[in-house]
Amino acid sequence: MTRAFNFSAGPAALPEVVLRQAQEEMLEWHGAGASIVEMSHRGPEFMAVAAEAEADLRQLLDIPDDYAVLFLPGGATTQQALIPMNFASAGQRADYVLTGHWGKTAVKQATPYVSVNVAASSEAEAFRDLPDRAGWQLSPDAAYVHITANETIHGVEFRDIPDTGGVPLVADFSSSIASEPLDVRRYGVIYAGAQKNLGPVGIAVVIIRRDLLQRDGQPRADIFDYRSHAARDSMLNTPPTWNWYLAGLVFKWMLAEGGVVEFARRNAAKAALVYAAIDASGGFYRNEVAPSARSRMNIPFFLPSAELDARFVAEAKAAGLLALKGHKAVGGIRASLYNAMPVAGAEALVAFMADFQQRHG
Amino acid sequence: MTRAFNFSAGPAALPEVVLRQAQEEMLEWHGAGASIVEMSHRGPEFMAVAAEAEADLRQLLDIPDDYAVLFLPGGATTQQALIPMNFASAGQRADYVLTGHWGKTAVKQATPYVSVNVAASSEAEAFRDLPDRAGWQLSPDAAYVHITANETIHGVEFRDIPDTGGVPLVADFSSSIASEPLDVRRYGVIYAGAQKNLGPVGIAVVIIRRDLLQRDGQPRADIFDYRSHAARDSMLNTPPTWNWYLAGLVFKWMLAEGGVVEFARRNAAKAALVYAAIDASGGFYRNEVAPSARSRMNIPFFLPSAELDARFVAEAKAAGLLALKGHKAVGGIRASLYNAMPVAGAEALVAFMADFQQRHG
């Protein structure tokens, strides 16, 4: 058994201590005679696990009581369709700010349900910067303004929360939730697939300011209605119980480690290490994102040739540094540095980068 | 560590050998340096796991090549909304046959998208029998006919496949898939939440005759489009990888045990044991379903009073027989006897029933 440093963009590394607990409890949970994955979601055991996970997430992210917290199956993409269905009337305008691949996905999913206004986009600059807030063409009557807090593929992250006046700000936080303190009150809706910073794949977290649940939205099945999920504590139907349980273990781990303040410190340290290595390489390693927009979570970079990119990925894997291949949309290398990646992982990557450059530079 | 006999209706018992393998592989999968739950769904390791699971399910259920097999997040209820969205035009008629709670749920989810025709219902008889096929009021122009192959709460199961002529038959098989041989060709669509007979919660299987994917359906987000999922091998977005992996382990276990022919034999034996105990109890235990419609998977029954029902559940739990409480919609007792429940579990239940009757009858 040798666990490597895993730089996967998601599904991503989980804390080893969490995996060990899940392993220990796999055949029997807390003397209950069965695994948690074998228990009714409506039984007292799982109900307690679910409630504790919600309470821990509320503590971790300082979520006010006037926000509902939902745990739903699947990932962020489903929410990108449910958000317009629930919060906009048919054909109403909604503003989207595009800073990478996932903002475009959000537009694609929303298009059947709203009149999408691309209020700003950095696509013409290949998503290497955030569009300046002063140039955003927001609609005063928009149902909401949608941003992607961190773009997992392009490595671009909002470092300031944009002011959208009275129009609710909806943010895809899939790849940066819980990576640093979050001012929930500045948002109408925060959503995230859990498989990056929150750990397990197969479940999404949706945080909704409760007054938005009063909106009629559009005709839709009950299973697509956030109000129904909120009214039933995300147990409208059988939820992904094991994934929810595993997320709860990750929340407890994050709280025990010092919460989002501590993870903000570690994440800043990890990112600073890797960007410094890139910037000090004399151009051997290149990250093309504007420094003020660089993501702390996902660092895409390039070597002088595609051949060297491929060799870097292969040699890194052999050295115990996994999943460093960049997304096929942009190529190159990508190092994802979520909460479960220790500072030692970033240090190992930086040491490998120096060694690789010495041998191939 | 004492694993009990777990009669939960779902999430339900998993084979112990599957849980043990998942436990062994929890920290590192096949020497890969990471757990399968930490790996990219687009990497070669998980792609192989996913493809093998599909191939094994195709072998297990003898699924012809002209049927697509999808693995989607969540449970059956989501499919109940996606089916009309994908296979009916807006407001088109669709026929529903109601034989219990889940048929009604299917109607509820479909109502925003189709003109629901309840072609037959046994609700007036408290769902204690199947409505006679001769009395079904089918619509010749219906988009499809929907049935619930096995009603998990009411304990009613179709033992013959109804003939619906040229109109595709769509069946919710959540609680009976893979419990016996299945003539897939008789159906247009078969769907099932996996958390009963297929094992893990958080993933659903949808089997679709490919010609139905040519239907336009209704305007919908890409993430709600079965064609998009089929074109991308259920990896349109990040799938619930761990749940898929665990389902794959269950498929391999079922094949190794002898496949659906062997499980049909075991399931018939288990159900026969429990129904015989009920019928031989002189009315102390009552199952109210017409014998020809009795479910092999879920056996609801009642004792002479609600007090005795509660005492039965509590004493059974103390004796290592878990989760026998009936669904709140009907009360009483419910014994679920899915594939992972060994014949020894049914024997233990029957022995406990005899003992309990002797003490309290």
Coordinates of C-alpha atoms in Angstrom, one line a residue, chain A:
Chain A
M1 CA 0.0 0.0 0.0
T2 CA 1.6 3.3 -1.2
R3 CA -0.6 6.3 -1.5
A4 CA 0.8 8.8 -3.9
F5 CA 0.3 12.6 -4.1
N6 CA -2.8 12.8 -6.3
F7 CA -3.2 16.1 -8.2
S8 CA -6.5 15.0 -9.9
A9 CA -8.9 17.8 -10.8
G10 CA -11.8 15.7 -9.6
P11 CA -12.9 13.2 -8.5
A12 CA -9.9 14.3 -6.3
A13 CA -7.8 13.1 -3.4
L14 CA -9.6 12.5 -0.1
P15 CA -7.9 12.8 3.3
E16 CA -6.3 9.5 4.2
V17 CA -7.8 9.6 7.7
V18 CA -11.3 9.9 6.2
L19 CA -10.7 6.9 3.9
R20 CA -9.4 4.9 6.8
Q21 CA -12.5 5.6 8.8
A22 CA -14.8 4.7 5.9
Q23 CA -12.7 1.5 5.5
E24 CA -13.1 0.6 9.2
E25 CA -16.8 1.2 9.0
M26 CA -17.4 -0.5 5.7
L27 CA -18.8 -3.7 7.0
E28 CA -20.5 -2.4 10.1
W29 CA -21.3 1.2 11.1
H30 CA -21.1 1.9 14.9
G31 CA -22.3 -1.5 16.0
A32 CA -25.5 -1.3 14.0
G33 CA -25.1 -4.7 12.4
A34 CA -24.9 -3.3 8.8
S35 CA -22.9 -0.8 6.8
I36 CA -24.2 2.8 6.5
V37 CA -24.5 2.1 2.7
E38 CA -27.0 -0.6 3.6
M39 CA -29.3 1.4 5.8
S40 CA -32.6 3.2 5.2
H41 CA -32.2 6.9 4.6
R42 CA -35.3 7.3 6.8
G43 CA -33.8 5.3 9.8
P44 CA -32.5 7.1 12.9
E45 CA -28.9 6.2 12.1
F46 CA -28.7 7.8 8.7
M47 CA -31.0 10.7 9.7
A48 CA -28.4 11.5 12.4
V49 CA -25.5 11.3 10.0
A50 CA -27.3 13.6 7.5
A51 CA -28.2 16.2 10.1
E52 CA -24.7 16.2 11.5
A53 CA -23.2 16.7 8.1
E54 CA -25.5 19.7 7.5
A55 CA -24.7 21.2 10.9
D56 CA -21.0 20.7 10.3
L57 CA -21.1 22.3 6.9
R58 CA -23.1 25.2 8.3
Q59 CA -20.4 25.7 10.9
L60 CA -17.5 25.3 8.5
L61 CA -18.9 27.8 6.0
D62 CA -20.7 30.0 8.5
I63 CA -24.0 29.6 6.7
P64 CA -26.8 31.8 8.1
D65 CA -30.1 30.2 9.1
D66 CA -31.9 32.1 6.3
Y67 CA -30.1 29.9 3.8
A68 CA -31.3 26.4 3.0
V69 CA -28.6 23.7 2.5
L70 CA -29.5 20.8 0.1
F71 CA -27.6 17.6 -0.6
L72 CA -28.5 16.4 -4.0
P73 CA -27.4 13.5 -6.2
G74 CA -25.1 14.1 -9.2
G75 CA -22.9 17.1 -9.8
A76 CA -23.0 20.8 -10.6
T77 CA -24.2 20.4 -14.1
T78 CA -27.7 19.3 -13.0
Q79 CA -27.9 22.4 -10.8
Q80 CA -27.1 24.5 -13.9
A81 CA -30.4 23.4 -15.3
L82 CA -32.4 23.5 -12.1
I83 CA -31.3 27.0 -11.2
P84 CA -33.1 28.7 -14.1
M85 CA -36.0 26.3 -13.8
N86 CA -36.5 27.3 -10.1
F87 CA -35.5 30.9 -10.0
A88 CA -36.5 32.4 -13.4
S89 CA -39.8 32.6 -15.2
A90 CA -39.8 31.1 -18.7
G91 CA -37.8 33.3 -21.1
Q92 CA -36.8 35.7 -18.4
R93 CA -33.4 37.3 -18.8
A94 CA -30.5 35.9 -16.7
D95 CA -26.9 37.3 -16.8
Y96 CA -23.9 35.0 -17.2
V97 CA -20.3 36.1 -16.8
L98 CA -18.0 33.7 -18.7
T99 CA -14.5 33.1 -17.3
G100 CA -13.8 29.6 -18.6
H101 CA -15.2 26.3 -19.7
W102 CA -17.7 25.8 -16.9
G103 CA -19.3 29.2 -17.4
K104 CA -20.1 28.1 -20.9
T105 CA -21.5 24.8 -19.6
A106 CA -23.8 26.8 -17.3
V107 CA -25.0 28.8 -20.3
K108 CA -25.6 25.6 -22.3
Q109 CA -27.7 24.0 -19.6
A110 CA -29.7 27.2 -18.9
T111 CA -30.5 28.1 -22.5
P112 CA -33.7 26.0 -22.8
Y113 CA -35.2 27.9 -19.8
V114 CA -34.0 31.5 -19.8
S115 CA -33.0 34.3 -22.1
V116 CA -29.2 34.1 -21.5
N117 CA -27.4 37.4 -21.5
V118 CA -23.6 37.0 -21.6
A119 CA -22.9 40.1 -19.5
A120 CA -19.2 39.7 -19.8
S121 CA -16.7 37.1 -21.2
S122 CA -13.0 36.7 -21.4
E123 CA -13.3 34.1 -24.1
A124 CA -11.7 36.4 -26.7
E125 CA -8.6 36.4 -24.5
A126 CA -8.7 32.6 -24.2
F127 CA -9.9 33.0 -20.6
R128 CA -6.6 34.2 -19.3
D129 CA -8.1 37.0 -17.2
L130 CA -11.3 38.0 -15.5
P131 CA -13.4 40.5 -17.5
D132 CA -13.1 43.9 -15.7
R133 CA -16.2 44.5 -13.6
A134 CA -16.6 48.0 -15.0
G135 CA -17.4 46.5 -18.4
W136 CA -20.1 44.0 -17.4
Q137 CA -23.4 44.6 -19.2
L138 CA -25.8 43.5 -16.5
S139 CA -29.5 43.6 -17.0
P140 CA -31.4 45.4 -14.3
D141 CA -34.3 43.0 -14.6
A142 CA -32.3 39.8 -14.7
A143 CA -33.4 36.8 -12.6
Y144 CA -29.9 36.4 -11.3
V145 CA -26.2 36.9 -12.3
H146 CA -24.2 33.7 -12.7
I147 CA -20.5 33.4 -12.2
T148 CA -18.0 30.5 -11.9
A149 CA -16.0 31.3 -8.7
N150 CA -13.1 29.1 -9.9
E151 CA -12.6 27.7 -13.4
T152 CA -11.2 24.2 -12.9
I153 CA -9.9 23.9 -16.5
H154 CA -8.7 27.4 -17.2
G155 CA -7.3 28.1 -13.7
V156 CA -9.0 31.4 -13.3
E157 CA -10.5 32.4 -9.9
F158 CA -12.5 35.4 -8.7
R159 CA -10.6 36.9 -5.8
D160 CA -13.2 39.6 -5.1
I161 CA -17.0 39.1 -4.9
P162 CA -18.5 41.2 -7.7
D163 CA -21.3 43.6 -6.6
T164 CA -24.5 42.9 -8.5
G165 CA -26.8 45.3 -6.7
G166 CA -30.2 43.9 -5.9
V167 CA -29.9 41.0 -8.4
P168 CA -29.0 37.7 -6.7
L169 CA -25.5 36.4 -7.4
V170 CA -25.4 32.7 -8.2
A171 CA -22.0 31.1 -8.1
D172 CA -20.6 27.7 -9.1
F173 CA -18.2 27.0 -6.3
S174 CA -17.5 23.4 -7.3
S175 CA -13.7 23.6 -7.2
S176 CA -13.1 26.2 -4.5
I177 CA -15.8 25.8 -1.9
A178 CA -14.4 25.6 1.7
S179 CA -11.0 26.5 0.4
E180 CA -11.1 29.8 2.4
P181 CA -13.6 31.8 4.3
L182 CA -16.8 32.5 2.3
D183 CA -19.2 35.4 2.8
V184 CA -22.4 33.5 2.1
R185 CA -24.6 36.5 2.6
R186 CA -23.2 38.1 -0.6
Y187 CA -24.7 35.3 -2.6
G188 CA -28.2 34.2 -3.6
V189 CA -27.2 30.7 -4.5
I190 CA -23.9 28.8 -4.0
Y191 CA -23.6 25.3 -5.6
A192 CA -20.8 22.8 -5.8
G193 CA -20.3 19.3 -6.9
A194 CA -18.6 17.7 -3.9
Q195 CA -15.8 15.8 -5.7
K196 CA -13.1 18.4 -5.4
N197 CA -12.8 20.3 -2.1
L198 CA -15.6 18.5 -0.3
G199 CA -14.4 15.1 -1.1
P200 CA -16.8 12.5 -2.4
V201 CA -18.1 12.2 -5.9
G202 CA -21.8 11.7 -6.6
I203 CA -23.3 14.4 -4.5
A204 CA -23.7 18.2 -4.8
V205 CA -24.3 20.9 -2.2
V206 CA -26.7 23.7 -2.9
I207 CA -27.0 26.7 -0.6
I208 CA -30.0 28.9 -1.3
R209 CA -31.1 32.1 0.3
R210 CA -34.6 31.1 1.5
D211 CA -36.5 34.0 0.0
L212 CA -35.5 32.8 -3.4
L213 CA -37.5 29.6 -2.8
Q214 CA -40.6 31.8 -2.9
R215 CA -40.1 32.4 -6.6
D216 CA -42.5 30.4 -8.8
G217 CA -39.9 29.5 -11.4
Q218 CA -41.2 27.3 -14.3
P219 CA -43.5 24.2 -14.5
R220 CA -41.3 21.3 -13.5
A221 CA -41.4 17.9 -11.9
D222 CA -41.4 17.7 -8.2
I223 CA -38.0 16.1 -8.2
F224 CA -36.6 19.2 -9.9
D225 CA -38.2 21.6 -7.4
Y226 CA -35.7 23.0 -4.8
R227 CA -38.7 23.9 -2.6
S228 CA -39.7 20.2 -2.4
H229 CA -36.1 19.1 -1.6
A230 CA -35.8 21.9 1.1
A231 CA -39.2 20.9 2.7
R232 CA -38.1 17.3 2.9
D233 CA -34.5 17.9 4.1
S234 CA -33.1 16.5 0.8
M235 CA -34.9 13.2 1.4
L236 CA -37.7 13.7 -1.2
N237 CA -36.4 10.4 -2.6
T238 CA -33.5 8.1 -1.7
P239 CA -30.5 10.3 -1.5
P240 CA -26.9 9.1 -2.2
T241 CA -26.5 8.1 1.4
W242 CA -22.9 6.8 1.3
N243 CA -21.7 9.9 -0.5
W244 CA -23.4 12.1 2.0
Y245 CA -21.8 10.1 4.9
L246 CA -18.4 10.5 3.3
A247 CA -18.9 14.2 2.8
G248 CA -19.8 14.4 6.5
L249 CA -16.5 12.7 7.4
V250 CA -14.6 15.3 5.3
F251 CA -16.5 18.2 7.0
K252 CA -15.4 16.8 10.4
W253 CA -11.8 16.5 9.2
M254 CA -11.8 20.1 7.9
L255 CA -13.2 21.4 11.2
A256 CA -10.7 19.4 13.2
E257 CA -7.8 20.7 11.1
G258 CA -8.7 24.3 11.9
G259 CA -11.6 25.1 9.4
V260 CA -11.5 27.3 6.4
V261 CA -9.1 29.8 8.0
E262 CA -6.5 27.2 8.2
F263 CA -7.2 25.8 4.8
A264 CA -7.0 29.3 3.3
R265 CA -3.5 29.5 4.8
R266 CA -2.4 26.1 3.5
N267 CA -4.0 26.7 0.1
A268 CA -2.3 30.1 -0.3
A269 CA 1.1 28.5 0.7
K270 CA 0.7 25.6 -1.8
A271 CA -0.3 27.9 -4.7
A272 CA 2.5 30.3 -3.9
L273 CA 5.0 27.5 -4.0
V274 CA 3.9 26.2 -7.4
Y275 CA 3.5 29.6 -9.0
A276 CA 6.9 30.7 -7.7
A277 CA 8.4 27.6 -9.3
I278 CA 6.8 28.4 -12.6
D279 CA 7.8 32.1 -12.5
A280 CA 11.4 31.3 -11.5
S281 CA 11.8 28.8 -14.3
G282 CA 13.0 31.3 -16.9
G283 CA 10.1 30.4 -19.1
F284 CA 10.6 26.6 -19.0
Y285 CA 7.3 26.4 -17.2
R286 CA 4.6 28.8 -18.4
N287 CA 1.3 29.7 -16.7
E288 CA -0.6 32.2 -19.0
V289 CA -3.2 33.5 -16.5
A290 CA -3.0 37.1 -15.4
P291 CA -1.5 37.1 -11.9
S292 CA -4.5 38.8 -10.2
A293 CA -6.8 36.1 -11.6
R294 CA -4.7 33.0 -10.9
S295 CA -6.5 30.1 -9.3
R296 CA -5.3 28.8 -5.9
M297 CA -6.9 25.5 -6.7
N298 CA -6.0 24.5 -10.2
I299 CA -2.8 25.6 -11.8
P300 CA -2.5 24.9 -15.5
F301 CA 1.0 25.2 -17.0
F302 CA 3.0 24.3 -20.1
L303 CA 6.4 23.1 -20.9
P304 CA 8.2 24.1 -24.1
S305 CA 6.7 21.3 -26.2
A306 CA 3.9 18.8 -26.1
E307 CA 6.5 16.1 -26.0
L308 CA 8.0 17.5 -22.8
D309 CA 4.4 17.9 -21.3
A310 CA 3.9 14.2 -21.9
R311 CA 7.2 13.2 -20.5
F312 CA 6.6 15.4 -17.4
V313 CA 3.3 13.6 -16.7
A314 CA 4.8 10.2 -17.2
E315 CA 7.9 10.8 -15.1
A316 CA 5.9 12.6 -12.4
K317 CA 3.6 9.5 -12.2
A318 CA 6.6 7.3 -11.8
A319 CA 7.8 9.6 -9.0
G320 CA 4.5 9.3 -7.1
L321 CA 2.9 12.5 -8.4
L322 CA -0.4 11.4 -10.0
A323 CA -2.9 12.9 -12.5
L324 CA -0.9 15.9 -13.6
K325 CA -2.1 15.8 -17.2
G326 CA -3.9 19.0 -18.3
H327 CA -7.6 18.9 -19.5
K328 CA -7.8 18.0 -23.1
A329 CA -9.4 21.4 -23.8
V330 CA -6.2 23.2 -23.0
G331 CA -3.5 20.6 -22.9
G332 CA -0.3 20.9 -20.9
I333 CA -0.1 20.2 -17.2
R334 CA -2.6 20.9 -14.4
A335 CA -1.9 20.6 -10.7
S336 CA -5.0 20.7 -8.6
L337 CA -4.3 21.6 -5.0
Y338 CA -7.6 21.1 -3.1
N339 CA -7.8 20.9 0.7
A340 CA -6.9 17.3 0.9
M341 CA -3.5 18.0 -0.8
P342 CA -1.0 18.6 1.9
V343 CA 1.7 21.3 1.7
A344 CA 4.2 18.4 1.4
G345 CA 2.5 17.5 -1.9
A346 CA 3.1 20.9 -3.4
E347 CA 6.7 20.8 -2.1
A348 CA 7.2 17.4 -3.8
L349 CA 5.8 18.8 -7.0
V350 CA 8.1 21.8 -6.9
A351 CA 11.1 19.7 -6.2
F352 CA 10.2 17.4 -9.1
M353 CA 9.8 20.4 -11.4
A354 CA 13.3 21.7 -10.6
D355 CA 14.8 18.2 -11.1
F356 CA 12.9 17.7 -14.4
Q357 CA 14.0 21.1 -15.7
Q358 CA 17.6 20.4 -14.8
R359 CA 17.4 17.1 -16.8
H360 CA 15.4 18.4 -19.7
G361 CA 15.7 22.2 -19.7

